[in-house]
């Protein structure tokens, strides 16, 4: 936008327009010629987008077709966020019940979701689910339709998705791991793990896709994806199942741990030594200097900073410790190292097996404690505690805009991020979404989100679990 001597600077226009709601922004062009010119300036809308959402993908917007303008993006996204923050049924969102499984839903995940800048206009979200009825299903959550279903096999015990490859991966109670083509449901490959309960993680390294498998007996298996060919195998612990596998944000590290023994330390592996066949003695890894692992999470705004809840004494009192993981190189070898940066005690009433740990940014920690959601700083200061549920929280979903908690009380609670008076990141509780009737359901068992929808699993009294999809209008 060009400015003459009477025009306001761009930052002044940004300040003025930021106080207007979506309807006022649209009508602002009618005020006068200068307001009209400001309202049509792509530089104004670009600056407003970046001021409000610092994570906008500039390349996608600038290279897209002319209909994807900064103005349209700002109006579309701000309206969507307004609806997600207020949550009025009918006006702000629609709810679909996805029925078809004849057993317990053991896992579900987005295969296609609204995660990037242009997805809000072009994407029809697809969620995949797996059940003890032995089937895998794909759902169009906007229409509420089942797109495909596998034939029934052994009861499924775990599942995950690889959206980049459009692949679904499952494991069953016989230890068979299978990969499925996400668009058609065709079976692609299978692998026998000899473990009735596996933990699955899809992982991308240098453009190649892998599947990390935590198995019984303390093994971490690395398979190619989707062909499921064994790349490497590593011992994390003896005799206990590996049930925590986490990738670092920079994709250079993978944490593996067992929650089944308080004497076992989590291990963090250099991902390059997992994804390439190397002698066991050349595997680069480090054991974190803690006893046990109740829960763990990498802080998303740091390349390799991990928080771990663990025992601090023989009486099983809990502590949260934070470590930076890195490498120490010498002339002949490379060694992994973990440096503790913070540690603080936790006083929780929840059973240790039910504690959920998540993180936001570089210094905000979220911990569930029974019916409560607690927000801490990295130094252990309790910022806020939310008591919105009357039964325990069983699952939590965290993204850049909101947090969603799922509870056995058959409700989802939606909270949005904000800054407190001390400029610390905290949450504001907004509204709840209900999952149906208590006479037919025992409560929510899981929740997942993309940018414009929420999907949750509901345990059925009759044993035929249901997915609930909440799609927000824009």
XYZ file of C-alpha atoms in Angstrom:
474
model
C 0.000 0.000 0.000
C 1.406 3.352 -0.982
C 1.218 6.232 1.483
C 0.980 9.962 0.767
C 1.779 12.662 3.332
C -1.748 12.451 4.811
C -1.847 8.643 5.126
C -1.456 6.834 8.396
C 1.557 4.536 8.882
C 0.926 0.846 8.460
C 1.320 0.108 12.177
C -1.441 2.624 12.949
C -3.817 0.861 10.559
C -2.924 -2.465 12.198
C -3.792 -1.013 15.618
C -7.113 0.353 14.345
C -8.166 -2.816 12.499
C -7.155 -5.109 15.354
C -9.942 -3.597 17.505
C -12.628 -4.478 14.939
C -14.548 -7.708 14.724
C -14.999 -9.623 11.471
C -18.226 -7.883 10.420
C -16.761 -4.438 11.164
C -13.637 -5.261 9.161
C -15.746 -6.140 6.128
C -17.790 -2.918 6.370
C -14.751 -0.716 7.110
C -14.180 -0.219 3.391
C -17.336 1.891 3.219
C -16.119 4.526 5.689
C -13.992 6.577 3.270
C -11.505 6.247 0.433
C -8.503 5.884 2.758
C -10.242 3.213 4.842
C -11.155 1.415 1.626
C -7.539 1.494 0.403
C -6.304 0.247 3.769
C -8.933 -2.481 3.852
C -7.820 -3.822 0.462
C -4.084 -3.671 1.125
C -2.500 -7.155 1.189
C 0.360 -5.774 3.285
C -2.040 -4.717 6.045
C -3.688 -8.141 6.189
C -0.333 -9.896 5.976
C 0.969 -7.841 8.916
C -2.206 -8.524 10.927
C -1.929 -12.262 10.248
C 1.684 -12.379 11.382
C 0.946 -10.272 14.441
C -1.861 -12.626 15.522
C -0.442 -15.930 14.279
C 3.326 -15.919 14.145
C 3.329 -19.467 12.730
C 1.566 -18.616 9.426
C 3.165 -20.438 6.484
C 4.124 -17.539 4.218
C 5.267 -19.680 1.305
C 1.970 -21.487 0.964
C -0.118 -18.330 1.059
C 2.037 -16.309 -1.314
C 2.339 -19.103 -3.888
C -1.312 -20.134 -3.808
C -3.959 -19.026 -6.243
C -5.375 -15.512 -6.033
C -8.466 -16.598 -4.090
C -6.282 -17.463 -1.055
C -5.544 -13.894 0.004
C -4.239 -12.645 3.333
C -7.546 -10.840 3.914
C -9.630 -13.923 3.276
C -7.344 -16.011 5.456
C -7.553 -13.519 8.355
C -11.347 -13.256 8.240
C -11.805 -17.014 7.816
C -9.438 -17.996 10.614
C -10.539 -15.371 13.128
C -14.179 -16.384 12.622
C -13.258 -20.048 13.119
C -11.369 -19.246 16.325
C -14.315 -17.204 17.594
C -16.571 -20.218 17.103
C -14.036 -22.550 18.750
C -13.776 -20.185 21.719
C -17.541 -19.831 22.278
C -18.747 -23.337 21.364
C -22.499 -22.763 20.923
C -24.199 -25.947 19.606
C -25.731 -25.518 16.164
C -24.366 -22.021 15.610
C -20.657 -22.683 16.154
C -20.270 -26.411 15.522
C -22.020 -29.572 14.399
C -21.658 -32.998 16.012
C -21.506 -36.333 14.168
C -21.693 -39.790 15.758
C -19.493 -42.310 13.955
C -20.941 -45.770 14.584
C -19.929 -49.121 13.150
C -17.456 -50.790 15.486
C -18.760 -53.818 17.370
C -16.106 -53.724 20.077
C -13.923 -51.381 22.107
C -12.118 -48.605 20.213
C -8.434 -49.078 21.069
C -7.100 -46.169 19.038
C -7.982 -43.453 16.542
C -6.017 -40.769 14.755
C -6.307 -38.177 12.000
C -5.119 -39.453 8.649
C -6.021 -36.175 6.921
C -6.601 -33.065 9.000
C -6.770 -29.278 8.980
C -3.180 -28.710 10.043
C -1.695 -26.334 7.446
C -2.564 -22.869 6.220
C -4.649 -23.834 3.219
C -6.224 -26.974 4.687
C -9.072 -24.893 6.074
C -10.357 -24.382 2.511
C -9.256 -27.558 0.752
C -9.284 -30.369 3.319
C -12.003 -32.846 4.234
C -10.700 -34.430 7.458
C -10.395 -38.216 7.645
C -10.016 -40.088 10.938
C -9.047 -43.759 11.221
C -10.031 -46.003 14.120
C -9.292 -49.561 15.252
C -11.221 -51.875 17.531
C -11.184 -55.127 19.436
C -13.723 -56.295 16.845
C -10.676 -56.783 14.597
C -11.499 -54.035 12.095
C -9.873 -50.797 10.991
C -12.143 -48.047 9.654
C -11.696 -44.670 7.950
C -14.254 -41.901 8.460
C -15.150 -38.675 6.675
C -15.976 -36.707 9.812
C -17.735 -33.864 7.964
C -20.261 -36.253 6.420
C -20.202 -38.814 9.204
C -19.611 -41.584 6.642
C -17.402 -44.660 6.854
C -15.103 -44.514 3.811
C -13.771 -48.064 4.164
C -13.498 -50.894 6.644
C -11.063 -53.775 6.782
C -12.322 -57.324 7.108
C -12.469 -58.601 10.706
C -9.326 -60.249 12.037
C -7.672 -60.721 15.408
C -8.618 -58.099 18.019
C -6.550 -54.957 17.431
C -4.565 -53.661 20.420
C -2.995 -50.443 19.033
C -2.976 -48.212 15.959
C -1.353 -45.094 14.565
C -1.326 -43.164 11.281
C 1.344 -41.733 9.007
C -0.399 -38.770 7.311
C 2.606 -37.978 5.090
C 2.391 -41.387 3.458
C -1.383 -41.804 3.941
C -0.757 -45.076 5.789
C -2.458 -46.672 8.811
C -0.539 -49.089 11.055
C -2.069 -51.539 13.544
C -0.927 -54.280 15.906
C -3.130 -57.099 17.203
C -3.213 -59.363 20.242
C -1.248 -62.052 18.358
C 1.647 -59.650 17.799
C 1.018 -59.086 14.089
C 1.742 -55.559 12.860
C 0.012 -54.518 9.621
C 0.154 -51.463 7.388
C -2.881 -50.307 5.419
C -3.290 -47.958 2.460
C -5.164 -44.972 3.886
C -7.223 -44.154 0.803
C -8.512 -47.650 0.032
C -7.942 -49.761 3.137
C -5.843 -52.274 1.197
C -3.380 -54.237 3.339
C 0.199 -53.352 2.360
C 2.455 -55.455 4.575
C 2.655 -57.410 7.833
C 5.319 -58.183 10.433
C 5.287 -60.554 13.406
C 6.507 -58.880 16.591
C 5.643 -61.751 18.978
C 4.257 -59.144 21.386
C 0.558 -59.032 22.262
C 0.702 -55.369 23.262
C 2.809 -52.998 21.170
C 3.377 -49.257 21.355
C 3.534 -47.698 17.873
C 5.129 -44.473 16.628
C 5.537 -43.348 13.016
C 8.735 -41.386 12.496
C 10.319 -39.512 9.574
C 14.081 -39.164 9.212
C 15.759 -37.477 6.215
C 12.650 -37.966 4.083
C 12.314 -41.667 4.926
C 9.469 -43.090 6.991
C 9.914 -45.565 9.832
C 7.802 -47.312 12.436
C 9.056 -47.503 16.021
C 7.617 -50.453 17.944
C 7.798 -50.822 21.703
C 7.419 -54.503 22.501
C 7.288 -56.890 25.433
C 10.639 -57.966 26.800
C 11.973 -54.407 26.717
C 12.707 -54.240 22.979
C 12.512 -51.244 20.660
C 12.088 -52.351 17.049
C 12.594 -50.048 14.068
C 10.800 -51.029 10.844
C 10.633 -49.400 7.435
C 7.255 -47.935 6.570
C 5.019 -49.002 4.953
C 6.854 -52.239 3.985
C 7.547 -53.172 7.645
C 11.052 -54.516 7.068
C 13.190 -54.705 10.215
C 15.950 -52.070 10.282
C 17.270 -52.423 13.818
C 16.426 -53.791 17.264
C 17.503 -52.371 20.633
C 17.167 -53.299 24.292
C 15.587 -50.586 26.429
C 14.989 -52.655 29.561
C 14.763 -56.274 30.676
C 11.482 -58.189 30.916
C 9.149 -55.166 30.837
C 7.124 -53.718 27.991
C 8.262 -50.520 26.317
C 5.116 -48.374 26.449
C 6.474 -44.833 26.005
C 8.065 -43.795 22.683
C 8.462 -40.085 21.916
C 10.229 -38.166 19.122
C 12.047 -34.901 19.788
C 10.872 -31.797 17.885
C 14.126 -31.706 15.882
C 13.656 -35.425 14.988
C 17.205 -36.190 16.147
C 16.196 -38.107 19.276
C 13.729 -40.801 20.327
C 12.884 -41.468 23.977
C 11.870 -44.999 24.953
C 10.794 -46.117 28.421
C 8.705 -48.565 30.418
C 6.133 -47.447 32.986
C 5.996 -50.911 34.540
C 8.995 -50.738 36.904
C 10.071 -47.809 39.072
C 13.726 -48.853 38.928
C 14.088 -48.545 35.149
C 15.526 -45.393 33.582
C 14.266 -43.959 30.273
C 16.696 -44.118 27.363
C 17.110 -41.460 24.681
C 18.465 -42.663 21.324
C 20.154 -40.683 18.556
C 17.633 -41.324 15.778
C 20.274 -41.764 13.069
C 21.615 -44.833 14.886
C 18.096 -46.271 15.090
C 17.213 -45.760 11.441
C 20.439 -47.188 10.000
C 21.764 -50.690 10.689
C 24.762 -50.238 13.013
C 26.512 -52.574 15.481
C 24.910 -52.492 18.933
C 28.072 -51.008 20.442
C 27.834 -48.074 17.997
C 24.281 -47.145 18.974
C 24.287 -43.605 20.374
C 22.017 -43.356 23.421
C 21.928 -42.063 26.977
C 20.004 -43.210 30.039
C 18.378 -40.356 31.931
C 19.596 -40.281 35.563
C 16.169 -40.865 37.135
C 14.354 -43.820 38.689
C 11.331 -44.934 36.729
C 9.225 -43.063 34.218
C 5.599 -42.257 35.013
C 5.209 -39.907 32.028
C 7.394 -37.918 29.644
C 7.102 -35.190 27.020
C 9.418 -33.162 24.785
C 8.877 -29.403 24.998
C 7.720 -28.465 21.471
C 9.588 -25.141 21.158
C 12.973 -26.636 22.097
C 14.967 -28.949 19.804
C 15.545 -31.697 22.403
C 14.384 -30.737 25.891
C 12.450 -33.483 27.683
C 10.408 -33.415 30.895
C 10.026 -36.656 32.878
C 7.863 -37.481 35.907
C 9.683 -40.065 38.047
C 10.192 -41.330 41.598
C 12.360 -39.256 43.890
C 12.556 -41.716 46.807
C 11.704 -45.312 47.791
C 8.269 -44.143 49.002
C 7.373 -43.296 45.390
C 6.959 -39.566 45.878
C 7.092 -37.942 42.455
C 9.384 -35.352 40.890
C 9.381 -33.658 37.491
C 12.853 -33.246 36.009
C 13.820 -31.515 32.770
C 16.836 -32.460 30.641
C 18.509 -31.072 27.538
C 19.739 -33.913 25.338
C 22.722 -33.433 23.031
C 25.822 -35.066 21.598
C 29.448 -34.846 22.616
C 31.802 -35.515 19.714
C 35.383 -36.644 19.970
C 37.894 -37.603 17.315
C 36.832 -41.237 17.261
C 33.245 -41.395 18.466
C 30.049 -39.549 19.281
C 28.389 -39.835 22.680
C 24.945 -38.760 23.867
C 24.605 -36.683 27.018
C 21.734 -35.361 29.108
C 22.056 -32.239 31.248
C 19.452 -31.523 33.907
C 18.120 -27.971 33.689
C 15.224 -28.015 36.167
C 13.611 -30.261 38.787
C 10.736 -29.818 41.216
C 8.613 -32.082 43.459
C 5.007 -32.919 42.633
C 2.217 -33.462 45.139
C -0.445 -35.325 43.187
C -3.475 -37.301 44.355
C -3.925 -39.206 41.067
C -2.800 -42.802 40.644
C 0.605 -42.720 38.966
C -0.568 -44.892 36.070
C -3.245 -42.328 35.138
C -1.093 -39.169 35.147
C -0.914 -37.359 31.789
C 1.953 -34.976 30.989
C 1.942 -32.456 28.116
C 3.813 -29.249 27.261
C 3.365 -26.001 25.362
C 6.092 -23.762 23.973
C 9.425 -23.822 25.764
C 8.413 -23.458 29.409
C 4.785 -24.458 30.096
C 3.936 -27.851 31.622
C 0.453 -29.419 31.811
C -0.260 -32.278 34.233
C -3.548 -34.019 34.910
C -4.265 -34.951 38.512
C -7.512 -36.878 38.802
C -10.271 -34.453 37.859
C -7.891 -31.465 37.756
C -5.693 -29.951 35.055
C -2.668 -28.132 36.498
C -0.444 -25.659 34.646
C 3.165 -25.187 35.826
C 6.153 -23.146 34.821
C 9.387 -24.974 34.120
C 10.571 -24.038 37.608
C 7.572 -25.645 39.284
C 5.377 -22.617 39.975
C 1.689 -23.523 39.757
C 0.158 -21.005 37.343
C -3.420 -22.314 37.352
C -5.530 -25.317 38.315
C -8.763 -26.146 36.490
C -11.457 -28.230 38.193
C -14.025 -28.514 35.412
C -14.613 -32.271 35.600
C -16.346 -34.442 38.211
C -14.637 -37.685 37.110
C -11.000 -38.318 36.147
C -9.439 -36.847 33.019
C -8.398 -39.739 30.746
C -7.008 -37.917 27.714
C -5.781 -34.476 26.711
C -5.082 -32.749 23.379
C -2.870 -29.651 23.143
C -2.362 -27.354 20.140
C -1.373 -23.747 19.479
C -4.866 -22.361 20.141
C -6.490 -24.558 22.777
C -6.418 -27.537 25.119
C -9.170 -30.151 25.194
C -9.593 -32.516 28.139
C -11.679 -35.706 27.970
C -13.183 -37.222 31.104
C -15.043 -40.291 32.303
C -17.868 -37.877 33.208
C -18.747 -37.912 29.472
C -17.676 -34.324 28.856
C -14.921 -32.565 26.933
C -13.649 -29.270 28.301
C -12.237 -26.693 25.891
C -9.712 -24.173 27.214
C -7.898 -21.499 25.182
C -4.391 -20.084 25.640
C -3.786 -16.569 26.973
C -1.151 -14.569 28.865
C -1.645 -13.928 32.592
C -0.829 -10.540 34.250
C 2.783 -11.676 34.678
C 3.033 -12.412 30.907
C 3.122 -16.148 31.581
C 1.256 -18.528 29.323
C -1.904 -19.915 30.907
C -5.368 -21.135 29.960
C -8.912 -19.828 30.121
C -11.722 -22.356 30.511
C -14.367 -21.762 27.852
C -17.093 -24.429 27.527
C -17.851 -28.126 27.546
C -18.927 -30.552 24.849
C -21.131 -33.458 25.913
C -20.765 -37.009 24.636
C -24.301 -38.343 24.998
C -26.303 -40.232 27.599
C -24.856 -41.819 30.727
C -27.373 -44.644 30.384
C -25.743 -45.719 27.106
C -22.131 -44.638 27.742
C -19.477 -45.003 30.428
C -17.491 -41.912 29.468
C -14.878 -40.620 27.065
C -11.716 -42.693 26.603
C -9.657 -40.511 24.230
C -9.552 -37.219 22.348
C -7.712 -35.829 19.300
C -7.902 -32.484 17.505
C -6.965 -30.802 14.288
C -7.282 -27.070 13.745
C -11.036 -27.046 13.015
C -12.429 -30.161 14.684
C -12.356 -32.399 17.740
C -12.815 -36.181 17.720
C -13.299 -38.287 20.852
C -13.998 -41.936 21.601
C -16.886 -42.929 23.884
C -17.038 -46.234 25.760
C -20.411 -47.866 25.207
C -22.301 -49.786 27.886
C -23.179 -52.394 25.231
C -19.518 -52.776 24.202
C -19.902 -51.055 20.804
C -17.789 -47.909 21.190
C -18.602 -44.749 19.224
C -16.571 -41.808 17.928
C -17.954 -38.291 18.367
C -16.792 -35.654 15.862
C -17.296 -31.926 16.584
C -16.768 -29.800 13.462
C -16.499 -26.038 13.949
C -18.118 -23.738 11.413
C -16.107 -21.114 9.567
